[in-house]
């Protein structure tokens, strides 16, 4: 199976996914594509020997034109799966329909809680005892598709959005590779990771 990974920033999730796709893993990364030509993840992907591309959304007159360019570039590699990893552009129903059932995303909240942005601040403001991340299939509605796995962390009394984000990111790096490995092998059963003890 070939996996295209879409990023917008540092690409830490992309990196753990790429590093996991070796040996008997049923998939390999075929492309890392960013909507931001300055995304740090592009250099990390190149260092891993993965082909990269940047399609700057700001150079297109509208979302449809940008997505048409994405689809054209993706068609060159014909991936079996798209993994959104820190990809910060909303995709239209046209795009999500074309890839329905073959596109995953990682979202830094315990969906269905906190769809959209600023998830950690919202969990802290709500006084939640737990937070975490979710990997889900991408559908037309934002952050709403079938959940393929979750990982939880405690919210600590002195947490800021940044300290909570850092704790959640560690779990993202555990969860996403495990879910993608299953998904690429045709297994869509949900994988909820057990909490890591003495987490800080
Ligand atoms: C992180 O905040 C993560 O929660 C979300 O995207 C952001 C950047 O991730 N998935 P990455 O380091 O670019 O993978």
mmCIF file of C-alpha atoms and ligand atoms in Angstrom:
data_model
loop_
_atom_site.group_PDB
_atom_site.id
_atom_site.type_symbol
_atom_site.label_atom_id
_atom_site.label_comp_id
_atom_site.label_asym_id
_atom_site.label_seq_id
_atom_site.Cartn_x
_atom_site.Cartn_y
_atom_site.Cartn_z
ATOM 1 C CA UNK A 1 0.000 0.000 0.000
ATOM 2 C CA UNK A 2 1.179 3.525 -0.782
ATOM 3 C CA UNK A 3 0.533 6.343 1.695
ATOM 4 C CA UNK A 4 0.624 10.061 0.899
ATOM 5 C CA UNK A 5 1.066 12.185 4.021
ATOM 6 C CA UNK A 6 -0.277 15.750 3.982
ATOM 7 C CA UNK A 7 1.276 18.284 6.353
ATOM 8 C CA UNK A 8 1.263 21.996 7.052
ATOM 9 C CA UNK A 9 3.947 22.356 9.715
ATOM 10 C CA UNK A 10 6.684 20.573 11.622
ATOM 11 C CA UNK A 11 5.615 17.096 10.568
ATOM 12 C CA UNK A 12 6.344 15.237 13.798
ATOM 13 C CA UNK A 13 3.350 12.965 13.134
ATOM 14 C CA UNK A 14 4.510 12.486 9.531
ATOM 15 C CA UNK A 15 7.932 11.459 10.789
ATOM 16 C CA UNK A 16 6.685 8.800 13.193
ATOM 17 C CA UNK A 17 4.344 7.435 10.522
ATOM 18 C CA UNK A 18 7.158 7.275 7.955
ATOM 19 C CA UNK A 19 9.596 5.664 10.387
ATOM 20 C CA UNK A 20 7.028 2.987 11.248
ATOM 21 C CA UNK A 21 6.390 2.011 7.604
ATOM 22 C CA UNK A 22 9.243 -0.453 7.258
ATOM 23 C CA UNK A 23 9.751 -4.220 7.298
ATOM 24 C CA UNK A 24 6.506 -6.195 7.382
ATOM 25 C CA UNK A 25 4.340 -3.047 7.581
ATOM 26 C CA UNK A 26 1.814 -3.310 4.745
ATOM 27 C CA UNK A 27 2.418 0.278 3.611
ATOM 28 C CA UNK A 28 5.184 2.651 2.573
ATOM 29 C CA UNK A 29 5.182 6.440 2.359
ATOM 30 C CA UNK A 30 5.123 7.553 -1.285
ATOM 31 C CA UNK A 31 4.810 11.344 -0.899
ATOM 32 C CA UNK A 32 4.829 14.111 1.692
ATOM 33 C CA UNK A 33 2.785 17.060 0.474
ATOM 34 C CA UNK A 34 2.465 20.420 2.219
ATOM 35 C CA UNK A 35 0.212 23.419 1.582
ATOM 36 C CA UNK A 36 2.999 25.576 3.023
ATOM 37 C CA UNK A 37 6.316 25.579 1.120
ATOM 38 C CA UNK A 38 8.080 26.615 4.360
ATOM 39 C CA UNK A 39 6.765 23.683 6.385
ATOM 40 C CA UNK A 40 9.582 22.194 8.446
ATOM 41 C CA UNK A 41 8.209 18.734 7.752
ATOM 42 C CA UNK A 42 9.299 18.968 4.098
ATOM 43 C CA UNK A 43 12.968 18.945 5.106
ATOM 44 C CA UNK A 44 12.332 16.089 7.576
ATOM 45 C CA UNK A 45 10.649 14.068 4.827
ATOM 46 C CA UNK A 46 13.485 14.757 2.385
ATOM 47 C CA UNK A 47 15.989 13.655 5.050
ATOM 48 C CA UNK A 48 14.043 10.376 5.240
ATOM 49 C CA UNK A 49 14.311 9.997 1.456
ATOM 50 C CA UNK A 50 10.594 10.529 0.866
ATOM 51 C CA UNK A 51 9.521 12.492 -2.252
ATOM 52 C CA UNK A 52 8.034 15.841 -1.290
ATOM 53 C CA UNK A 53 5.857 18.486 -2.899
ATOM 54 C CA UNK A 54 4.566 21.867 -1.807
ATOM 55 C CA UNK A 55 1.360 23.302 -3.206
ATOM 56 C CA UNK A 56 0.945 26.734 -1.684
ATOM 57 C CA UNK A 57 -2.774 27.302 -1.077
ATOM 58 C CA UNK A 58 -2.172 31.066 -1.032
ATOM 59 C CA UNK A 59 -1.312 31.044 -4.745
ATOM 60 C CA UNK A 60 -4.777 29.840 -5.761
ATOM 61 C CA UNK A 61 -7.875 31.998 -6.280
ATOM 62 C CA UNK A 62 -10.120 29.657 -4.292
ATOM 63 C CA UNK A 63 -10.341 26.385 -2.383
ATOM 64 C CA UNK A 64 -11.560 24.402 -5.396
ATOM 65 C CA UNK A 65 -8.558 25.451 -7.511
ATOM 66 C CA UNK A 66 -6.168 24.557 -4.694
ATOM 67 C CA UNK A 67 -7.769 21.141 -4.243
ATOM 68 C CA UNK A 68 -7.699 20.510 -7.979
ATOM 69 C CA UNK A 69 -3.924 21.025 -7.847
ATOM 70 C CA UNK A 70 -3.706 18.658 -4.848
ATOM 71 C CA UNK A 71 -5.687 15.981 -6.674
ATOM 72 C CA UNK A 72 -3.550 16.354 -9.800
ATOM 73 C CA UNK A 73 -0.318 15.967 -7.823
ATOM 74 C CA UNK A 74 -1.718 13.028 -5.850
ATOM 75 C CA UNK A 75 -2.828 11.328 -9.069
ATOM 76 C CA UNK A 76 0.841 11.248 -10.141
ATOM 77 C CA UNK A 77 1.556 8.873 -7.260
ATOM 78 C CA UNK A 78 -1.864 7.218 -7.008
ATOM 79 C CA UNK A 79 -1.603 6.539 -3.249
ATOM 80 C CA UNK A 80 -3.938 4.009 -1.674
ATOM 81 C CA UNK A 81 -4.257 6.021 1.530
ATOM 82 C CA UNK A 82 -3.966 9.688 2.472
ATOM 83 C CA UNK A 83 -2.856 10.437 6.031
ATOM 84 C CA UNK A 84 -3.506 14.009 7.152
ATOM 85 C CA UNK A 85 -0.884 14.830 9.769
ATOM 86 C CA UNK A 86 -1.002 18.345 11.100
ATOM 87 C CA UNK A 87 -2.681 19.419 7.854
ATOM 88 C CA UNK A 88 -4.406 22.708 8.570
ATOM 89 C CA UNK A 89 -6.597 23.275 5.516
ATOM 90 C CA UNK A 90 -10.283 22.325 5.485
ATOM 91 C CA UNK A 91 -11.068 20.040 2.556
ATOM 92 C CA UNK A 92 -14.299 20.447 0.602
ATOM 93 C CA UNK A 93 -16.882 17.640 0.411
ATOM 94 C CA UNK A 94 -15.736 17.105 -3.196
ATOM 95 C CA UNK A 95 -12.250 16.142 -2.059
ATOM 96 C CA UNK A 96 -13.343 14.142 0.994
ATOM 97 C CA UNK A 97 -15.891 12.226 -1.107
ATOM 98 C CA UNK A 98 -13.215 11.337 -3.660
ATOM 99 C CA UNK A 99 -11.076 9.876 -0.830
ATOM 100 C CA UNK A 100 -13.810 8.633 1.532
ATOM 101 C CA UNK A 101 -12.752 5.442 3.232
ATOM 102 C CA UNK A 102 -9.092 5.968 2.270
ATOM 103 C CA UNK A 103 -8.199 9.148 4.178
ATOM 104 C CA UNK A 104 -7.295 9.461 7.872
ATOM 105 C CA UNK A 105 -6.709 12.421 10.159
ATOM 106 C CA UNK A 106 -5.368 12.872 13.632
ATOM 107 C CA UNK A 107 -7.152 15.417 15.782
ATOM 108 C CA UNK A 108 -5.860 16.554 19.180
ATOM 109 C CA UNK A 109 -9.024 15.945 21.220
ATOM 110 C CA UNK A 110 -11.195 13.088 22.439
ATOM 111 C CA UNK A 111 -13.744 13.346 19.612
ATOM 112 C CA UNK A 112 -16.601 14.005 19.440
ATOM 113 C CA UNK A 113 -15.495 16.593 21.980
ATOM 114 C CA UNK A 114 -13.819 19.759 20.678
ATOM 115 C CA UNK A 115 -13.994 19.526 16.917
ATOM 116 C CA UNK A 116 -12.121 22.370 15.244
ATOM 117 C CA UNK A 117 -9.374 24.490 16.748
ATOM 118 C CA UNK A 118 -7.971 25.371 20.202
ATOM 119 C CA UNK A 119 -8.845 21.934 21.558
ATOM 120 C CA UNK A 120 -6.486 22.034 24.541
ATOM 121 C CA UNK A 121 -7.619 25.454 25.776
ATOM 122 C CA UNK A 122 -11.231 24.276 25.520
ATOM 123 C CA UNK A 123 -10.541 21.108 27.542
ATOM 124 C CA UNK A 124 -8.761 23.126 30.238
ATOM 125 C CA UNK A 125 -11.498 25.782 30.319
ATOM 126 C CA UNK A 126 -14.140 23.048 30.638
ATOM 127 C CA UNK A 127 -12.292 21.598 33.630
ATOM 128 C CA UNK A 128 -11.958 18.195 31.970
ATOM 129 C CA UNK A 129 -9.981 15.595 33.909
ATOM 130 C CA UNK A 130 -8.805 13.952 30.686
ATOM 131 C CA UNK A 131 -7.805 15.024 27.184
ATOM 132 C CA UNK A 132 -6.207 13.209 24.282
ATOM 133 C CA UNK A 133 -6.209 12.579 20.566
ATOM 134 C CA UNK A 134 -8.289 10.750 17.999
ATOM 135 C CA UNK A 135 -7.555 9.192 14.618
ATOM 136 C CA UNK A 136 -10.629 9.183 12.421
ATOM 137 C CA UNK A 137 -11.674 8.592 8.837
ATOM 138 C CA UNK A 138 -12.167 11.893 7.059
ATOM 139 C CA UNK A 139 -15.682 12.655 5.843
ATOM 140 C CA UNK A 140 -17.352 15.794 4.531
ATOM 141 C CA UNK A 141 -18.081 17.124 8.013
ATOM 142 C CA UNK A 142 -15.068 18.519 9.869
ATOM 143 C CA UNK A 143 -13.508 16.176 12.444
ATOM 144 C CA UNK A 144 -16.566 13.922 12.305
ATOM 145 C CA UNK A 145 -15.802 10.606 10.584
ATOM 146 C CA UNK A 146 -15.676 7.117 12.168
ATOM 147 C CA UNK A 147 -13.151 7.033 15.008
ATOM 148 C CA UNK A 148 -10.368 4.471 14.467
ATOM 149 C CA UNK A 149 -8.598 5.016 17.773
ATOM 150 C CA UNK A 150 -8.026 7.281 20.735
ATOM 151 C CA UNK A 151 -5.375 7.863 23.390
ATOM 152 C CA UNK A 152 -5.986 9.669 26.685
ATOM 153 C CA UNK A 153 -3.889 11.802 29.011
ATOM 154 C CA UNK A 154 -4.729 13.449 32.341
ATOM 155 C CA UNK A 155 -5.296 17.189 32.420
ATOM 156 C CA UNK A 156 -3.167 18.498 35.293
ATOM 157 C CA UNK A 157 -4.213 21.420 37.510
ATOM 158 C CA UNK A 158 -1.400 23.688 36.349
ATOM 159 C CA UNK A 159 -1.709 22.767 32.676
ATOM 160 C CA UNK A 160 -1.549 25.428 30.019
ATOM 161 C CA UNK A 161 -2.635 24.726 26.441
ATOM 162 C CA UNK A 162 1.045 24.282 25.584
ATOM 163 C CA UNK A 163 1.845 21.810 28.364
ATOM 164 C CA UNK A 164 -1.277 19.812 27.565
ATOM 165 C CA UNK A 165 -0.523 19.922 23.821
ATOM 166 C CA UNK A 166 2.958 18.535 24.466
ATOM 167 C CA UNK A 167 1.545 15.675 26.560
ATOM 168 C CA UNK A 168 -1.087 14.885 23.901
ATOM 169 C CA UNK A 169 1.455 15.038 21.063
ATOM 170 C CA UNK A 170 3.407 12.191 22.676
ATOM 171 C CA UNK A 171 0.238 10.084 22.518
ATOM 172 C CA UNK A 172 -0.412 11.129 18.922
ATOM 173 C CA UNK A 173 2.969 9.646 18.072
ATOM 174 C CA UNK A 174 1.928 6.348 19.707
ATOM 175 C CA UNK A 175 -1.590 6.220 18.328
ATOM 176 C CA UNK A 176 -1.277 7.274 14.686
ATOM 177 C CA UNK A 177 1.329 4.689 13.590
ATOM 178 C CA UNK A 178 -0.571 1.918 15.372
ATOM 179 C CA UNK A 179 -3.856 2.858 13.704
ATOM 180 C CA UNK A 180 -2.322 3.367 10.240
ATOM 181 C CA UNK A 181 -0.599 -0.022 10.437
ATOM 182 C CA UNK A 182 -3.941 -1.692 11.159
ATOM 183 C CA UNK A 183 -5.838 0.376 8.623
ATOM 184 C CA UNK A 184 -3.298 -0.360 5.852
ATOM 185 C CA UNK A 185 -3.746 -4.055 6.637
ATOM 186 C CA UNK A 186 -7.492 -3.717 6.068
ATOM 187 C CA UNK A 187 -8.431 -3.726 9.750
ATOM 188 C CA UNK A 188 -10.776 -0.895 10.724
ATOM 189 C CA UNK A 189 -11.536 -2.055 14.257
ATOM 190 C CA UNK A 190 -11.106 0.703 16.784
ATOM 191 C CA UNK A 191 -7.849 0.849 18.727
ATOM 192 C CA UNK A 192 -7.959 2.717 22.046
ATOM 193 C CA UNK A 193 -4.506 2.789 23.574
ATOM 194 C CA UNK A 194 -4.194 1.952 27.288
ATOM 195 C CA UNK A 195 -3.090 4.925 29.358
ATOM 196 C CA UNK A 196 0.661 5.129 29.964
ATOM 197 C CA UNK A 197 1.307 4.920 33.719
ATOM 198 C CA UNK A 198 3.125 7.650 35.701
ATOM 199 C CA UNK A 199 2.553 10.048 32.866
ATOM 200 C CA UNK A 200 3.782 13.562 33.595
HETATM 201 C C1 LIG B 1 -0.136 19.220 16.493
HETATM 202 O O1 LIG B 1 -0.710 20.220 17.296
HETATM 203 C C2 LIG B 1 -1.008 18.023 16.485
HETATM 204 O O2 LIG B 1 -1.828 17.989 17.636
HETATM 205 C C3 LIG B 1 -1.872 18.191 15.277
HETATM 206 O O3 LIG B 1 -1.138 18.987 14.356
HETATM 207 C C4 LIG B 1 -0.141 19.731 15.073
HETATM 208 C C5 LIG B 1 1.200 19.630 14.422
HETATM 209 O O4 LIG B 1 1.543 18.302 14.322
HETATM 210 N N1 LIG B 1 -2.149 16.895 14.737
HETATM 211 P P1 LIG B 1 2.879 17.859 13.502
HETATM 212 O O5 LIG B 1 4.040 18.009 14.472
HETATM 213 O O6 LIG B 1 3.019 18.815 12.329
HETATM 214 O O7 LIG B 1 2.635 16.440 13.126
#
